[in-house]
Amino acid sequence: MAQATTRTLKPGVYAPLPTFFDENQELDYGSYKKHLLNLATKGMVPVCAGSLGEAVHLSFDERTSLIRFIRATLDEADLHETPIVAGVGGLSTRETISLARAAAEAGADVGMVILPAYYAASLNTDHNQIIQYYIDICEASPIPILLYNFPSNAGGLDMSSSTIQSIMERSPNLCGVKLTCGGSIPKLLRLNSALKSNPELNTSRRFPFLLLDGLIADLTPWMLSGGHGTVSGIPNFAPATAMRLWELVNRKELSEEEVLERERLQGVVGRADVVAVPGGVRGMKYVLNKVHGYGMDPRRPLLPLGEKEGEEFLGALGELLEVEREMSGGY
């Protein structure tokens, strides 16, 4: 029987955790625990088995084991109110529902669902299939669902704001969207307008609907446009910097110095995002290995970055890492 979910997602910074592996390609729980606590104790919400978490490289049992481990680790650290977002997207509606139910049993509070990539071309011929995919999952899932629009990892499928709005209107168990796509701010504006013009889209839910950005490079304009936070890989490198920027974009009144600081930090994370996104999980793991000593190997067929390529990537993030040292007093 699935757990009764008591943790509701709130506006904030969501951290998509990488999944660490040892030299035998098995889950490295030691590194995972250190990294999880480094982020969660700073106020971030962990997201497991997403794109940066190599969800497609994890077995069904590994996904649920990670969720159980995260819940136990958070509870041991007295972070009982910190929710867990777990990627539960599969290649079919049936598989995704099974993953959502298993995630709920393991302790996840929300399931995040990206579109399946294998039949992307067929799905793209009729977007009613996409709408029905989310409706079916939301109806069957014991935990709320977060819609994840990321064309790069979904065979190029990019959901329009009208498609997403149709899903919102017909799926009261949909708790929000994560937009990692081109034109995300115009989509945000349209979806926010839909929520304001039809208040029942929120009042019919057990939770407020969240509009989350997939790129922290847009955080300041995103929040000014009615957004509710970010799900970004950058906090993995720079948690103190990310949380300071989050604090500043949420202040109602800023001094002149704080406005300049916000603009500076937004510029720094924005420039880093341009580098980090194409670097993906291989780049992230290289940097985290150099900074914290975590294993840098992704799961094959992906291979770790070579030393030359890795050092170039590390150097490109030098500005961000230096700011993080200033913010945190070291790593």
Short mmCIF file of C-alpha atoms in Angstrom, two decimals:
data_model
loop_
_atom_site.label_atom_id
_atom_site.label_comp_id
_atom_site.label_asym_id
_atom_site.label_seq_id
_atom_site.Cartn_x
_atom_site.Cartn_y
_atom_site.Cartn_z
CA MET A 1 0.00 0.00 0.00
CA ALA A 2 1.41 3.39 -1.04
CA GLN A 3 2.38 5.85 1.63
CA ALA A 4 0.11 8.77 2.45
CA THR A 5 1.86 11.75 0.92
CA THR A 6 2.17 14.65 3.34
CA ARG A 7 4.97 16.64 1.70
CA THR A 8 3.75 19.15 -0.87
CA LEU A 9 6.11 20.75 -3.35
CA LYS A 10 6.71 24.44 -2.76
CA PRO A 11 8.51 27.16 -4.71
CA GLY A 12 12.25 26.66 -4.48
CA VAL A 13 15.46 25.29 -5.92
CA TYR A 14 15.27 21.66 -7.00
CA ALA A 15 18.52 19.76 -7.47
CA PRO A 16 18.63 16.94 -10.05
CA LEU A 17 21.11 14.55 -8.45
CA PRO A 18 23.57 12.55 -10.53
CA THR A 19 23.69 8.82 -9.78
CA PHE A 20 27.20 7.82 -8.76
CA PHE A 21 28.72 4.45 -9.66
CA ASP A 22 31.75 2.59 -8.38
CA GLU A 23 34.49 0.93 -10.45
CA ASN A 24 32.17 -2.05 -11.03
CA GLN A 25 29.35 0.17 -12.33
CA GLU A 26 27.31 -0.52 -9.19
CA LEU A 27 25.52 2.21 -7.22
CA ASP A 28 27.90 4.22 -5.03
CA TYR A 29 25.72 5.04 -2.03
CA GLY A 30 28.57 6.65 -0.09
CA SER A 31 29.11 9.41 -2.65
CA TYR A 32 25.37 9.75 -3.13
CA LYS A 33 24.80 10.35 0.57
CA LYS A 34 27.50 13.01 0.84
CA HIS A 35 26.21 14.87 -2.19
CA LEU A 36 22.56 14.59 -1.18
CA LEU A 37 23.20 16.03 2.26
CA ASN A 38 25.42 18.80 0.92
CA LEU A 39 22.48 20.05 -1.14
CA ALA A 40 19.50 19.17 1.05
CA THR A 41 20.94 20.79 4.17
CA LYS A 42 21.13 24.05 2.18
CA GLY A 43 17.40 23.93 1.49
CA MET A 44 17.25 22.26 -1.90
CA VAL A 45 14.75 19.56 -2.89
CA PRO A 46 16.38 16.40 -4.27
CA VAL A 47 15.32 15.10 -7.67
CA CYS A 48 16.47 11.54 -8.38
CA ALA A 49 16.46 9.40 -11.52
CA GLY A 50 16.07 12.34 -13.87
CA SER A 51 18.11 13.15 -16.96
CA LEU A 52 21.26 13.96 -14.98
CA GLY A 53 20.53 10.96 -12.76
CA GLU A 54 20.83 8.60 -15.74
CA ALA A 55 17.32 7.22 -15.22
CA VAL A 56 17.48 5.23 -18.45
CA HIS A 57 20.59 3.45 -17.14
CA LEU A 58 18.90 2.33 -13.90
CA SER A 59 16.91 -0.83 -13.38
CA PHE A 60 13.46 -0.79 -11.84
CA ASP A 61 14.87 -2.06 -8.54
CA GLU A 62 17.73 0.47 -8.55
CA ARG A 63 15.30 3.35 -8.93
CA THR A 64 13.24 2.26 -5.94
CA SER A 65 16.35 1.47 -3.89
CA LEU A 66 17.62 5.02 -4.47
CA ILE A 67 14.34 6.51 -3.28
CA ARG A 68 14.39 4.42 -0.10
CA PHE A 69 17.99 5.43 0.51
CA ILE A 70 17.24 9.12 0.00
CA ARG A 71 14.26 9.03 2.39
CA ALA A 72 16.27 7.21 5.05
CA THR A 73 19.20 9.62 4.66
CA LEU A 74 16.98 12.70 4.89
CA ASP A 75 15.14 11.36 7.93
CA GLU A 76 18.42 10.50 9.69
CA ALA A 77 19.47 14.13 9.16
CA ASP A 78 16.16 15.41 10.61
CA LEU A 79 15.06 16.60 7.18
CA HIS A 80 11.69 14.91 7.55
CA GLU A 81 9.81 17.65 5.70
CA THR A 82 12.08 17.62 2.64
CA PRO A 83 10.12 16.03 -0.22
CA ILE A 84 11.57 13.70 -2.86
CA VAL A 85 10.89 14.10 -6.57
CA ALA A 86 11.61 10.89 -8.49
CA GLY A 87 11.81 10.41 -12.22
CA VAL A 88 9.27 7.73 -13.12
CA GLY A 89 9.11 8.09 -16.90
CA GLY A 90 9.09 4.80 -18.82
CA LEU A 91 8.73 3.78 -22.44
CA SER A 92 5.01 3.08 -22.15
CA THR A 93 2.06 4.27 -20.12
CA ARG A 94 1.92 0.91 -18.37
CA GLU A 95 5.60 1.01 -17.37
CA THR A 96 5.38 4.62 -16.17
CA ILE A 97 2.39 3.83 -13.96
CA SER A 98 4.26 0.86 -12.49
CA LEU A 99 7.28 3.08 -11.78
CA ALA A 100 5.06 5.75 -10.18
CA ARG A 101 3.42 3.20 -7.89
CA ALA A 102 6.77 1.71 -6.91
CA ALA A 103 8.21 5.18 -6.28
CA ALA A 104 5.31 5.97 -3.97
CA GLU A 105 5.88 2.75 -2.03
CA ALA A 106 9.58 3.58 -1.71
CA GLY A 107 8.93 7.06 -0.27
CA ALA A 108 8.78 9.49 -3.19
CA ASP A 109 6.38 12.40 -2.84
CA VAL A 110 6.13 13.35 -6.52
CA GLY A 111 6.81 11.50 -9.77
CA MET A 112 8.44 13.40 -12.65
CA VAL A 113 7.50 12.22 -16.15
CA ILE A 114 9.30 12.99 -19.40
CA LEU A 115 7.84 11.87 -22.72
CA PRO A 116 9.09 8.52 -24.04
CA ALA A 117 11.58 9.04 -26.86
CA TYR A 118 11.46 5.73 -28.76
CA TYR A 119 8.23 6.45 -30.65
CA ALA A 120 8.62 10.22 -30.64
CA ALA A 121 7.90 10.50 -34.37
CA SER A 122 4.60 8.64 -33.99
CA LEU A 123 3.60 10.62 -30.91
CA ASN A 124 4.32 13.84 -32.80
CA THR A 125 1.75 13.01 -35.49
CA ASP A 126 -1.10 13.42 -33.01
CA HIS A 127 -0.58 15.30 -29.76
CA ASN A 128 -3.80 13.87 -28.35
CA GLN A 129 -1.64 10.82 -27.65
CA ILE A 130 0.63 12.99 -25.50
CA ILE A 131 -2.31 14.51 -23.64
CA GLN A 132 -3.81 11.07 -22.99
CA TYR A 133 -0.41 9.75 -21.83
CA TYR A 134 -0.31 12.23 -18.96
CA ILE A 135 -4.01 11.93 -18.17
CA ASP A 136 -3.71 8.15 -17.79
CA ILE A 137 -0.60 8.40 -15.61
CA CYS A 138 -2.06 11.11 -13.38
CA GLU A 139 -5.24 9.10 -12.87
CA ALA A 140 -3.37 5.92 -11.90
CA SER A 141 -0.50 7.39 -9.88
CA PRO A 142 -0.86 7.44 -6.08
CA ILE A 143 1.45 10.48 -5.93
CA PRO A 144 1.22 13.80 -7.81
CA ILE A 145 2.94 14.03 -11.18
CA LEU A 146 5.33 16.73 -12.43
CA LEU A 147 5.28 17.13 -16.21
CA TYR A 148 8.82 17.37 -17.62
CA ASN A 149 9.17 18.99 -21.05
CA PHE A 150 12.73 18.38 -22.29
CA PRO A 151 12.84 17.94 -26.09
CA SER A 152 16.56 17.08 -26.17
CA ASN A 153 15.93 13.89 -24.18
CA ALA A 154 12.49 13.13 -25.61
CA GLY A 155 13.30 12.52 -29.25
CA GLY A 156 12.75 16.18 -30.07
CA LEU A 157 9.17 16.24 -28.74
CA ASP A 158 8.37 19.72 -27.48
CA MET A 159 5.00 20.23 -25.84
CA SER A 160 3.30 23.51 -26.64
CA SER A 161 1.67 25.59 -23.93
CA SER A 162 -1.77 24.65 -25.34
CA THR A 163 -0.94 20.93 -25.05
CA ILE A 164 0.28 21.41 -21.48
CA GLN A 165 -2.80 23.48 -20.63
CA SER A 166 -5.05 20.68 -21.91
CA ILE A 167 -3.27 18.24 -19.61
CA MET A 168 -3.56 20.66 -16.67
CA GLU A 169 -7.30 21.07 -17.23
CA ARG A 170 -7.93 17.32 -17.31
CA SER A 171 -5.46 16.10 -14.68
CA PRO A 172 -6.07 17.29 -11.12
CA ASN A 173 -3.19 15.06 -9.97
CA LEU A 174 -0.70 17.08 -12.05
CA CYS A 175 1.17 19.25 -9.55
CA GLY A 176 3.34 21.27 -11.91
CA VAL A 177 5.58 21.48 -14.94
CA LYS A 178 9.30 21.66 -15.51
CA LEU A 179 10.17 23.45 -18.74
CA THR A 180 13.63 22.75 -20.16
CA CYS A 181 12.91 23.94 -23.66
CA GLY A 182 13.20 26.80 -26.07
CA GLY A 183 10.66 29.57 -25.51
CA SER A 184 10.15 28.52 -21.91
CA ILE A 185 9.35 32.02 -20.64
CA PRO A 186 6.62 32.65 -23.27
CA LYS A 187 5.18 29.25 -22.29
CA LEU A 188 5.37 30.27 -18.64
CA LEU A 189 3.46 33.48 -19.37
CA ARG A 190 0.72 31.61 -21.22
CA LEU A 191 0.36 28.92 -18.55
CA ASN A 192 0.36 31.50 -15.77
CA SER A 193 -2.33 33.41 -17.62
CA ALA A 194 -4.40 30.23 -17.85
CA LEU A 195 -4.09 29.69 -14.09
CA LYS A 196 -5.14 33.27 -13.35
CA SER A 197 -8.07 33.26 -15.76
CA ASN A 198 -9.33 29.93 -14.40
CA PRO A 199 -8.69 29.85 -10.63
CA GLU A 200 -10.30 26.39 -10.40
CA LEU A 201 -7.16 24.96 -12.01
CA ASN A 202 -5.54 25.59 -8.65
CA THR A 203 -8.45 25.28 -6.24
CA SER A 204 -9.39 21.86 -7.65
CA ARG A 205 -5.99 20.52 -6.60
CA ARG A 206 -4.73 19.42 -3.20
CA PHE A 207 -1.64 21.57 -3.83
CA PRO A 208 -0.70 24.81 -5.63
CA PHE A 209 0.40 24.27 -9.23
CA LEU A 210 4.12 24.96 -9.74
CA LEU A 211 5.79 26.39 -12.84
CA LEU A 212 9.46 25.41 -12.67
CA ASP A 213 12.28 26.41 -14.99
CA GLY A 214 14.82 23.87 -16.18
CA LEU A 215 17.59 26.43 -16.63
CA ILE A 216 18.82 28.61 -13.77
CA ALA A 217 20.18 31.01 -16.41
CA ASP A 218 16.61 32.36 -16.65
CA LEU A 219 15.84 32.47 -12.92
CA THR A 220 15.47 36.24 -12.44
CA PRO A 221 13.14 36.84 -15.44
CA TRP A 222 11.39 33.54 -14.69
CA MET A 223 10.45 34.63 -11.19
CA LEU A 224 9.48 38.11 -12.36
CA SER A 225 7.16 36.42 -14.88
CA GLY A 226 5.27 34.43 -12.25
CA GLY A 227 7.43 31.31 -12.00
CA HIS A 228 8.00 29.28 -8.86
CA GLY A 229 11.60 28.09 -9.01
CA THR A 230 14.15 26.09 -10.92
CA VAL A 231 15.25 22.49 -11.44
CA SER A 232 18.83 23.06 -12.49
CA GLY A 233 22.07 21.11 -12.60
CA ILE A 234 24.10 24.18 -11.60
CA PRO A 235 23.40 23.81 -7.84
CA ASN A 236 25.29 20.52 -7.98
CA PHE A 237 28.45 22.57 -8.60
CA ALA A 238 27.51 25.69 -6.66
CA PRO A 239 24.82 25.16 -4.00
CA ALA A 240 25.69 28.23 -1.91
CA THR A 241 25.66 30.49 -4.98
CA ALA A 242 22.36 29.09 -6.22
CA MET A 243 20.66 29.52 -2.87
CA ARG A 244 21.94 33.08 -2.46
CA LEU A 245 20.55 33.95 -5.89
CA TRP A 246 17.25 32.31 -4.92
CA GLU A 247 17.14 34.43 -1.77
CA LEU A 248 17.75 37.62 -3.73
CA VAL A 249 15.16 36.97 -6.46
CA ASN A 250 12.54 36.43 -3.75
CA ARG A 251 13.24 39.57 -1.75
CA LYS A 252 10.49 42.16 -2.13
CA GLU A 253 12.87 45.00 -1.47
CA LEU A 254 16.56 45.07 -2.34
CA SER A 255 19.23 47.59 -1.57
CA GLU A 256 21.27 48.95 -4.45
CA GLU A 257 24.12 46.64 -3.44
CA GLU A 258 21.81 43.63 -3.39
CA VAL A 259 20.44 44.46 -6.84
CA LEU A 260 23.99 44.54 -8.16
CA GLU A 261 24.76 41.27 -6.38
CA ARG A 262 21.69 39.61 -7.87
CA GLU A 263 22.65 40.79 -11.34
CA ARG A 264 26.22 39.59 -10.85
CA LEU A 265 25.20 36.14 -9.60
CA GLN A 266 22.58 35.76 -12.33
CA GLY A 267 25.24 36.53 -14.91
CA VAL A 268 27.68 34.05 -13.40
CA VAL A 269 25.22 31.15 -13.24
CA GLY A 270 23.87 32.05 -16.67
CA ARG A 271 27.30 31.85 -18.26
CA ALA A 272 27.95 28.59 -16.45
CA ASP A 273 24.64 27.14 -17.63
CA VAL A 274 25.62 27.74 -21.26
CA VAL A 275 28.65 25.53 -20.68
CA ALA A 276 27.11 22.98 -18.32
CA VAL A 277 24.03 22.00 -20.35
CA PRO A 278 25.93 20.57 -23.34
CA GLY A 279 28.46 19.03 -20.94
CA GLY A 280 25.67 16.94 -19.47
CA VAL A 281 26.20 14.17 -16.95
CA ARG A 282 29.76 13.47 -18.13
CA GLY A 283 30.84 17.04 -17.50
CA MET A 284 29.04 17.25 -14.17
CA LYS A 285 30.66 14.09 -12.88
CA TYR A 286 34.10 15.24 -13.97
CA VAL A 287 33.77 18.49 -12.01
CA LEU A 288 32.27 16.81 -8.93
CA ASN A 289 35.13 14.32 -8.98
CA LYS A 290 37.72 17.10 -9.03
CA VAL A 291 35.93 19.18 -6.38
CA HIS A 292 34.59 16.48 -4.02
CA GLY A 293 36.27 13.23 -5.07
CA TYR A 294 33.07 11.46 -6.18
CA GLY A 295 33.37 8.82 -8.88
CA MET A 296 33.36 10.38 -12.35
CA ASP A 297 32.17 7.36 -14.34
CA PRO A 298 28.72 7.45 -15.89
CA ARG A 299 27.13 4.11 -16.70
CA ARG A 300 28.15 2.65 -20.03
CA PRO A 301 27.80 3.14 -22.94
CA LEU A 302 28.67 6.64 -21.68
CA LEU A 303 32.34 7.03 -20.83
CA PRO A 304 33.97 9.59 -18.53
CA LEU A 305 35.45 12.71 -20.06
CA GLY A 306 39.09 12.44 -21.04
CA GLU A 307 41.57 14.54 -19.08
CA LYS A 308 42.04 17.18 -21.78
CA GLU A 309 38.32 17.60 -22.45
CA GLY A 310 37.55 17.48 -18.74
CA GLU A 311 40.09 20.15 -17.82
CA GLU A 312 38.71 22.42 -20.54
CA PHE A 313 35.21 21.94 -19.12
CA LEU A 314 36.45 22.56 -15.59
CA GLY A 315 38.20 25.72 -16.74
CA ALA A 316 35.06 26.99 -18.44
CA LEU A 317 33.29 26.78 -15.07
CA GLY A 318 36.13 28.55 -13.29
CA GLU A 319 34.21 31.78 -12.70
CA LEU A 320 31.30 29.95 -11.07
CA LEU A 321 33.56 27.76 -8.93
CA GLU A 322 35.46 30.82 -7.71
CA VAL A 323 32.23 32.55 -6.72
CA GLU A 324 31.15 29.38 -4.93
CA ARG A 325 34.38 29.38 -2.94
CA GLU A 326 33.65 32.98 -1.92
CA MET A 327 30.06 32.14 -0.94
CA SER A 328 30.81 28.99 0.98
CA GLY A 329 34.23 29.77 2.39
CA GLY A 330 35.62 26.84 0.42
CA TYR A 331 33.98 23.67 -0.78
#
